[in-house]
Amino acid sequence: MSSRETAQPDPREIREAVRLLEAGRLVGLPTETVYGLAADAANDAAVRAIYAAKGRPADHPVIVHLHRRADPLRWAASLPPAARALIEAFWPGPLTLVLPRREGVAAVCAAGQSTIALRCPDHAVAQAVLEQLHGGQGGLAAPSANRFGRISPTRAEHVRAELGEAVAMVLDGGECAIGIESTIVDCSADSPRILRPGGLSAADLARVLGADPQLLQPSARPADAPRVPGALAAHYAPRTALRLREAADIDAEWPARAAAVGVLAPRGAPAGMPPRAHAHWLGLPDEPRGYAHGVYAALRALDAMGLEQIWVQRLPAQPEWDAVRDRLRRAAHGAGPGMD
């Protein structure tokens, strides 16, 4: 278990969560990526309740989460060789596979598509719930536990603050260890493709598949690729207007705007600024994993300050930053009033 997670799951809380889920209720659930808004994936009415609670469009599919010993073929019609190799290498972990859907199964989760998105979360609390749900062979529909299009939650309090009474229970598993969503790989076609960058890089996947990382990138996805979560132009967004800016421009203009503008950057605030201004400058680690772990919580903190704008320093163009750059680009597109 990650040091960022809490101690062992409370058996009483796990039993109560399973009872609620099997009764068709919604539960806030920690994973290693972000917190999910979980429902029994086999219960169409419960899955529709997720869509209602989030304000999520009905044509936007959700991922089904499985126990580490569950059989994916209860949900998928087939497991191509590439999918089997990726499961062996990366499950449990931040990898979602899009597979041909077994006929008659989880149509609401799939938003009516002929494919299904499956993942095995690497979190002790999530696994404890899945171990008891329908004898360990059930699945949890669990998109991020926030209003649709807004910042994903990485702490239990984020879920409670945003969704309130729509959630019957929130299991507290501590801070999410990774902090951004899973990588989604389409294995329903002849050649695997990344449909959403995330916790695993193209290089990680390419090593297992014996493929060129460039051929796995989302830019290589075909026009008829399945719809997947988090692929809309506007997503992961604060209510405060967000701009992506170069470091030099931030340093030149922010001192005069420090009372009204917050900054998120992979560094600390410039020297010589008044102490009060530093409350609006949040520095994150200058390496991808550390930055990813803290980015959503930092955006939530800045969004709560009543600022006019949030300026986010543009990140390096190296492939290891792809997933975080993707989130920030979509956040900038969707930030501000009117997203709900």
Short mmCIF file of C-alpha atoms in Angstrom, two decimals:
data_model
loop_
_atom_site.label_atom_id
_atom_site.label_comp_id
_atom_site.label_asym_id
_atom_site.label_seq_id
_atom_site.Cartn_x
_atom_site.Cartn_y
_atom_site.Cartn_z
CA MET A 1 0.00 0.00 0.00
CA SER A 2 1.25 3.47 -0.86
CA SER A 3 2.46 5.60 2.02
CA ARG A 4 -0.12 8.19 0.88
CA GLU A 5 -2.96 5.82 1.65
CA THR A 6 -4.42 5.22 5.08
CA ALA A 7 -3.88 2.04 7.10
CA GLN A 8 -5.75 -1.17 6.31
CA PRO A 9 -9.39 -0.75 5.26
CA ASP A 10 -11.95 -0.84 8.08
CA PRO A 11 -13.89 -4.12 7.60
CA ARG A 12 -17.11 -2.58 8.93
CA GLU A 13 -16.92 0.31 6.48
CA ILE A 14 -16.17 -2.07 3.61
CA ARG A 15 -19.18 -4.24 4.47
CA GLU A 16 -21.43 -1.19 4.69
CA ALA A 17 -20.15 0.13 1.35
CA VAL A 18 -20.80 -3.22 -0.32
CA ARG A 19 -24.30 -3.35 1.20
CA LEU A 20 -25.07 0.11 -0.17
CA LEU A 21 -23.65 -0.67 -3.59
CA GLU A 22 -25.59 -3.92 -3.91
CA ALA A 23 -28.71 -1.97 -2.90
CA GLY A 24 -28.18 0.40 -5.83
CA ARG A 25 -26.67 3.35 -3.92
CA LEU A 26 -23.65 5.49 -4.83
CA VAL A 27 -20.39 5.37 -2.86
CA GLY A 28 -17.30 7.58 -3.04
CA LEU A 29 -14.36 5.23 -3.56
CA PRO A 30 -10.59 5.89 -3.46
CA THR A 31 -8.31 4.52 -6.15
CA GLU A 32 -4.64 5.13 -6.84
CA THR A 33 -5.56 7.62 -9.59
CA VAL A 34 -8.50 9.75 -8.35
CA TYR A 35 -11.60 9.16 -6.23
CA GLY A 36 -14.45 7.50 -8.11
CA LEU A 37 -18.21 7.81 -7.80
CA ALA A 38 -19.00 4.10 -7.65
CA ALA A 39 -22.13 2.11 -8.48
CA ASP A 40 -22.80 -1.55 -9.19
CA ALA A 41 -21.95 -1.78 -12.90
CA ALA A 42 -24.56 -4.51 -13.40
CA ASN A 43 -27.35 -2.28 -12.06
CA ASP A 44 -28.48 0.01 -14.89
CA ALA A 45 -30.54 2.24 -12.58
CA ALA A 46 -27.57 2.73 -10.25
CA VAL A 47 -25.27 3.61 -13.15
CA ARG A 48 -27.83 6.11 -14.42
CA ALA A 49 -27.79 7.65 -10.93
CA ILE A 50 -24.05 8.34 -11.45
CA TYR A 51 -24.87 10.25 -14.63
CA ALA A 52 -27.54 12.25 -12.80
CA ALA A 53 -25.33 13.07 -9.80
CA LYS A 54 -22.46 14.23 -11.98
CA GLY A 55 -24.54 15.93 -14.66
CA ARG A 56 -22.75 13.64 -17.11
CA PRO A 57 -23.99 13.33 -20.72
CA ALA A 58 -25.57 9.94 -21.39
CA ASP A 59 -23.29 9.32 -24.39
CA HIS A 60 -20.12 9.61 -22.28
CA PRO A 61 -19.08 6.07 -21.17
CA VAL A 62 -17.77 5.11 -17.74
CA ILE A 63 -15.02 2.67 -16.76
CA VAL A 64 -15.86 -0.61 -15.03
CA HIS A 65 -13.46 -1.45 -12.19
CA LEU A 66 -12.68 -5.09 -11.40
CA HIS A 67 -11.14 -7.11 -8.58
CA ARG A 68 -7.64 -8.38 -9.30
CA ARG A 69 -8.93 -11.97 -9.47
CA ALA A 70 -12.09 -11.19 -11.45
CA ASP A 71 -12.51 -12.56 -14.96
CA PRO A 72 -12.57 -9.72 -17.53
CA LEU A 73 -14.42 -12.03 -19.91
CA ARG A 74 -17.55 -11.57 -17.83
CA TRP A 75 -17.63 -8.09 -19.38
CA ALA A 76 -15.51 -8.34 -22.53
CA ALA A 77 -16.32 -10.56 -25.52
CA SER A 78 -12.64 -11.28 -26.09
CA LEU A 79 -9.14 -10.51 -24.81
CA PRO A 80 -6.77 -9.90 -27.72
CA PRO A 81 -3.10 -10.85 -27.18
CA ALA A 82 -2.10 -7.20 -26.66
CA ALA A 83 -4.71 -6.83 -23.92
CA ARG A 84 -3.53 -9.97 -22.16
CA ALA A 85 0.06 -8.72 -22.23
CA LEU A 86 -0.91 -5.34 -20.79
CA ILE A 87 -3.05 -6.92 -18.07
CA GLU A 88 -0.17 -9.17 -17.06
CA ALA A 89 2.22 -6.22 -16.90
CA PHE A 90 0.09 -3.45 -15.41
CA TRP A 91 -2.96 -4.74 -13.52
CA PRO A 92 -3.69 -3.74 -10.81
CA GLY A 93 -2.67 -0.26 -11.91
CA PRO A 94 -3.54 2.96 -13.75
CA LEU A 95 -4.41 1.28 -17.05
CA THR A 96 -7.86 1.09 -18.65
CA LEU A 97 -8.42 -1.23 -21.60
CA VAL A 98 -11.16 -0.70 -24.17
CA LEU A 99 -12.33 -4.11 -25.36
CA PRO A 100 -15.17 -5.62 -27.39
CA ARG A 101 -18.18 -5.71 -25.05
CA ARG A 102 -19.96 -8.95 -24.28
CA GLU A 103 -23.44 -8.74 -25.74
CA GLY A 104 -26.13 -7.82 -23.22
CA VAL A 105 -23.67 -6.62 -20.57
CA ALA A 106 -23.21 -3.10 -19.14
CA ALA A 107 -24.77 -1.20 -22.02
CA VAL A 108 -25.34 1.86 -19.80
CA CYS A 109 -21.69 1.88 -18.69
CA ALA A 110 -20.67 1.68 -22.35
CA ALA A 111 -23.06 4.49 -23.35
CA GLY A 112 -24.49 2.15 -25.95
CA GLN A 113 -21.18 1.39 -27.66
CA SER A 114 -20.04 -2.10 -28.69
CA THR A 115 -16.95 -1.68 -26.51
CA ILE A 116 -16.40 -1.70 -22.73
CA ALA A 117 -13.67 0.05 -20.71
CA LEU A 118 -12.18 -2.09 -17.92
CA ARG A 119 -9.66 -1.35 -15.18
CA CYS A 120 -8.26 -3.05 -12.07
CA PRO A 121 -7.48 -0.35 -9.45
CA ASP A 122 -4.35 -0.57 -7.32
CA HIS A 123 -5.77 0.60 -4.01
CA ALA A 124 -6.39 -1.51 -0.92
CA VAL A 125 -9.80 0.06 -0.19
CA ALA A 126 -11.09 -0.33 -3.74
CA GLN A 127 -9.86 -3.92 -3.88
CA ALA A 128 -11.47 -4.74 -0.51
CA VAL A 129 -14.84 -3.52 -1.77
CA LEU A 130 -14.49 -5.38 -5.07
CA GLU A 131 -13.49 -8.57 -3.26
CA GLN A 132 -16.88 -8.66 -1.53
CA LEU A 133 -19.07 -7.23 -4.29
CA HIS A 134 -21.06 -10.11 -5.80
CA GLY A 135 -18.52 -12.63 -4.55
CA GLY A 136 -15.55 -10.86 -6.11
CA GLN A 137 -16.86 -11.13 -9.68
CA GLY A 138 -18.84 -7.88 -9.72
CA GLY A 139 -17.77 -4.61 -11.29
CA LEU A 140 -17.97 -1.00 -10.22
CA ALA A 141 -18.80 1.81 -12.61
CA ALA A 142 -16.67 4.57 -11.12
CA PRO A 143 -15.99 7.79 -13.01
CA SER A 144 -14.32 10.59 -11.06
CA ALA A 145 -16.43 11.74 -8.11
CA ASN A 146 -17.04 15.32 -9.18
CA ARG A 147 -19.45 17.35 -11.27
CA PHE A 148 -18.95 16.61 -14.96
CA GLY A 149 -16.13 18.59 -16.54
CA ARG A 150 -14.75 19.87 -13.26
CA ILE A 151 -11.57 19.08 -11.31
CA SER A 152 -11.21 15.43 -10.32
CA PRO A 153 -11.05 14.70 -6.56
CA THR A 154 -7.93 13.25 -4.95
CA ARG A 155 -9.10 13.39 -1.31
CA ALA A 156 -12.27 12.22 0.40
CA GLU A 157 -13.19 15.76 1.44
CA HIS A 158 -13.24 16.82 -2.21
CA VAL A 159 -15.99 14.25 -2.87
CA ARG A 160 -18.08 15.30 0.11
CA ALA A 161 -17.76 19.00 -0.72
CA GLU A 162 -18.75 18.59 -4.35
CA LEU A 163 -21.42 15.88 -4.37
CA GLY A 164 -22.88 16.08 -0.87
CA GLU A 165 -25.99 13.98 -0.28
CA ALA A 166 -25.89 12.44 -3.77
CA VAL A 167 -23.35 10.01 -2.28
CA ALA A 168 -24.56 7.57 0.36
CA MET A 169 -21.06 7.02 1.77
CA VAL A 170 -17.50 8.15 1.12
CA LEU A 171 -14.68 5.74 1.94
CA ASP A 172 -11.57 7.64 2.99
CA GLY A 173 -8.44 6.06 1.53
CA GLY A 174 -6.15 9.05 1.99
CA GLU A 175 -4.65 11.05 -0.85
CA CYS A 176 -4.56 9.32 -4.20
CA ALA A 177 -1.03 8.16 -4.88
CA ILE A 178 -0.94 9.02 -8.60
CA GLY A 179 -3.32 11.97 -8.73
CA ILE A 180 -4.44 11.89 -12.37
CA GLU A 181 -6.63 9.42 -14.22
CA SER A 182 -5.62 6.14 -15.83
CA THR A 183 -4.18 5.75 -19.30
CA ILE A 184 -6.87 4.43 -21.66
CA VAL A 185 -5.74 2.05 -24.41
CA ASP A 186 -8.01 0.86 -27.19
CA CYS A 187 -7.49 -2.87 -27.66
CA SER A 188 -10.71 -3.38 -29.61
CA ALA A 189 -9.04 -2.80 -33.00
CA ASP A 190 -6.07 -4.41 -34.74
CA SER A 191 -3.45 -2.01 -33.37
CA PRO A 192 -3.54 -0.73 -29.75
CA ARG A 193 -3.83 3.06 -29.41
CA ILE A 194 -3.79 5.41 -26.44
CA LEU A 195 -7.14 7.22 -26.31
CA ARG A 196 -6.30 9.17 -23.14
CA PRO A 197 -2.82 9.67 -21.63
CA GLY A 198 -2.58 9.03 -17.92
CA GLY A 199 -0.69 7.26 -15.16
CA LEU A 200 1.25 5.05 -17.60
CA SER A 201 3.31 6.54 -20.41
CA ALA A 202 3.45 5.49 -24.06
CA ALA A 203 7.00 4.31 -23.39
CA ASP A 204 5.78 2.05 -20.55
CA LEU A 205 3.21 0.44 -22.84
CA ALA A 206 5.55 0.20 -25.83
CA ARG A 207 8.09 -1.81 -23.85
CA VAL A 208 5.48 -4.49 -23.18
CA LEU A 209 3.95 -4.46 -26.65
CA GLY A 210 7.20 -4.24 -28.57
CA ALA A 211 5.82 -1.21 -30.38
CA ASP A 212 6.99 2.26 -31.39
CA PRO A 213 5.75 4.70 -28.69
CA GLN A 214 4.84 7.22 -31.39
CA LEU A 215 2.40 4.78 -32.96
CA LEU A 216 0.58 4.43 -29.64
CA GLN A 217 0.02 8.15 -29.15
CA PRO A 218 -3.48 9.67 -29.18
CA SER A 219 -2.56 11.64 -32.31
CA ALA A 220 -2.50 8.30 -34.14
CA ARG A 221 -6.04 7.32 -33.09
CA PRO A 222 -8.46 6.60 -35.95
CA ALA A 223 -11.48 8.84 -36.49
CA ASP A 224 -13.86 6.02 -35.53
CA ALA A 225 -12.13 5.20 -32.23
CA PRO A 226 -14.49 4.47 -29.29
CA ARG A 227 -15.67 7.34 -27.14
CA VAL A 228 -13.86 7.36 -23.80
CA PRO A 229 -13.92 9.42 -20.58
CA GLY A 230 -11.90 12.62 -20.40
CA ALA A 231 -11.49 13.09 -24.14
CA LEU A 232 -13.64 16.20 -24.57
CA ALA A 233 -11.89 19.47 -25.34
CA ALA A 234 -13.12 20.97 -22.05
CA HIS A 235 -12.59 18.90 -18.92
CA TYR A 236 -10.85 18.86 -15.49
CA ALA A 237 -11.65 22.57 -15.18
CA PRO A 238 -11.91 25.04 -12.27
CA ARG A 239 -14.64 27.65 -12.18
CA THR A 240 -11.99 30.38 -12.16
CA ALA A 241 -10.65 31.36 -15.58
CA LEU A 242 -7.39 29.49 -16.23
CA ARG A 243 -4.63 30.51 -18.65
CA LEU A 244 -1.52 28.59 -19.67
CA ARG A 245 1.44 30.98 -19.70
CA GLU A 246 5.19 30.96 -20.25
CA ALA A 247 7.38 31.31 -17.15
CA ALA A 248 8.93 34.60 -18.32
CA ASP A 249 5.51 36.19 -18.87
CA ILE A 250 4.32 35.10 -15.44
CA ASP A 251 7.39 36.54 -13.75
CA ALA A 252 7.04 39.84 -15.61
CA GLU A 253 3.32 40.38 -15.03
CA TRP A 254 2.34 38.55 -11.86
CA PRO A 255 3.86 40.89 -9.24
CA ALA A 256 1.41 43.62 -10.25
CA ARG A 257 -1.53 41.18 -10.27
CA ALA A 258 -0.64 39.04 -7.25
CA ALA A 259 -3.68 40.12 -5.23
CA ALA A 260 -6.10 38.90 -7.91
CA VAL A 261 -4.23 36.17 -9.82
CA GLY A 262 -3.04 32.78 -8.60
CA VAL A 263 -0.13 30.89 -10.08
CA LEU A 264 0.54 27.18 -10.37
CA ALA A 265 4.10 26.37 -11.37
CA PRO A 266 6.76 23.67 -11.01
CA ARG A 267 8.80 26.07 -8.81
CA GLY A 268 8.44 28.51 -5.97
CA ALA A 269 7.43 32.17 -6.20
CA PRO A 270 10.08 34.72 -7.26
CA ALA A 271 12.19 36.19 -4.48
CA GLY A 272 11.27 39.52 -2.98
CA MET A 273 7.49 39.20 -3.13
CA PRO A 274 5.40 40.31 -0.12
CA PRO A 275 4.50 37.38 2.16
CA ARG A 276 0.76 37.81 1.54
CA ALA A 277 1.26 37.34 -2.20
CA HIS A 278 2.83 33.92 -1.72
CA ALA A 279 -0.54 32.50 -0.65
CA HIS A 280 -1.62 32.80 -4.29
CA TRP A 281 1.44 31.05 -5.72
CA LEU A 282 1.42 27.26 -5.43
CA GLY A 283 4.60 25.46 -6.35
CA LEU A 284 4.64 21.80 -7.33
CA PRO A 285 7.58 19.43 -7.93
CA ASP A 286 9.44 19.93 -11.19
CA GLU A 287 9.16 16.27 -12.18
CA PRO A 288 6.08 14.64 -13.76
CA ARG A 289 5.03 12.17 -11.06
CA GLY A 290 5.25 14.64 -8.21
CA TYR A 291 3.49 17.33 -10.21
CA ALA A 292 0.70 14.95 -11.24
CA HIS A 293 0.17 13.87 -7.64
CA GLY A 294 -0.53 17.43 -6.53
CA VAL A 295 -2.05 19.17 -9.55
CA TYR A 296 -5.77 18.63 -8.90
CA ALA A 297 -5.59 19.51 -5.21
CA ALA A 298 -3.61 22.65 -6.08
CA LEU A 299 -6.16 23.70 -8.71
CA ARG A 300 -8.97 23.16 -6.20
CA ALA A 301 -7.15 25.29 -3.63
CA LEU A 302 -6.63 28.16 -6.09
CA ASP A 303 -10.21 27.86 -7.33
CA ALA A 304 -11.48 28.38 -3.78
CA MET A 305 -9.59 31.67 -3.29
CA GLY A 306 -12.00 33.92 -5.21
CA LEU A 307 -9.35 34.97 -7.71
CA GLU A 308 -9.91 36.65 -11.07
CA GLN A 309 -7.65 34.23 -12.92
CA ILE A 310 -5.34 31.26 -12.44
CA TRP A 311 -2.11 31.28 -14.43
CA VAL A 312 -0.50 27.89 -14.98
CA GLN A 313 3.09 27.77 -16.16
CA ARG A 314 3.46 25.78 -19.37
CA LEU A 315 5.17 22.45 -18.79
CA PRO A 316 8.06 20.86 -20.69
CA ALA A 317 7.28 19.24 -24.05
CA GLN A 318 8.93 15.91 -23.15
CA PRO A 319 6.74 12.79 -23.47
CA GLU A 320 6.84 12.07 -19.73
CA TRP A 321 4.78 15.26 -19.19
CA ASP A 322 2.13 14.33 -21.79
CA ALA A 323 -0.62 13.31 -19.35
CA VAL A 324 -0.39 16.41 -17.15
CA ARG A 325 -0.15 18.72 -20.17
CA ASP A 326 -3.28 17.03 -21.52
CA ARG A 327 -5.21 17.73 -18.30
CA LEU A 328 -4.12 21.36 -18.12
CA ARG A 329 -4.91 22.03 -21.77
CA ARG A 330 -8.46 20.73 -21.28
CA ALA A 331 -8.79 22.60 -17.98
CA ALA A 332 -7.87 25.87 -19.70
CA HIS A 333 -10.42 25.21 -22.43
CA GLY A 334 -13.21 24.60 -19.96
CA ALA A 335 -12.36 26.91 -17.05
CA GLY A 336 -14.70 29.63 -15.92
CA PRO A 337 -18.48 30.02 -15.51
CA GLY A 338 -21.00 28.07 -17.56
CA MET A 339 -19.41 24.63 -17.53
CA ASP A 340 -22.11 22.97 -15.41
#
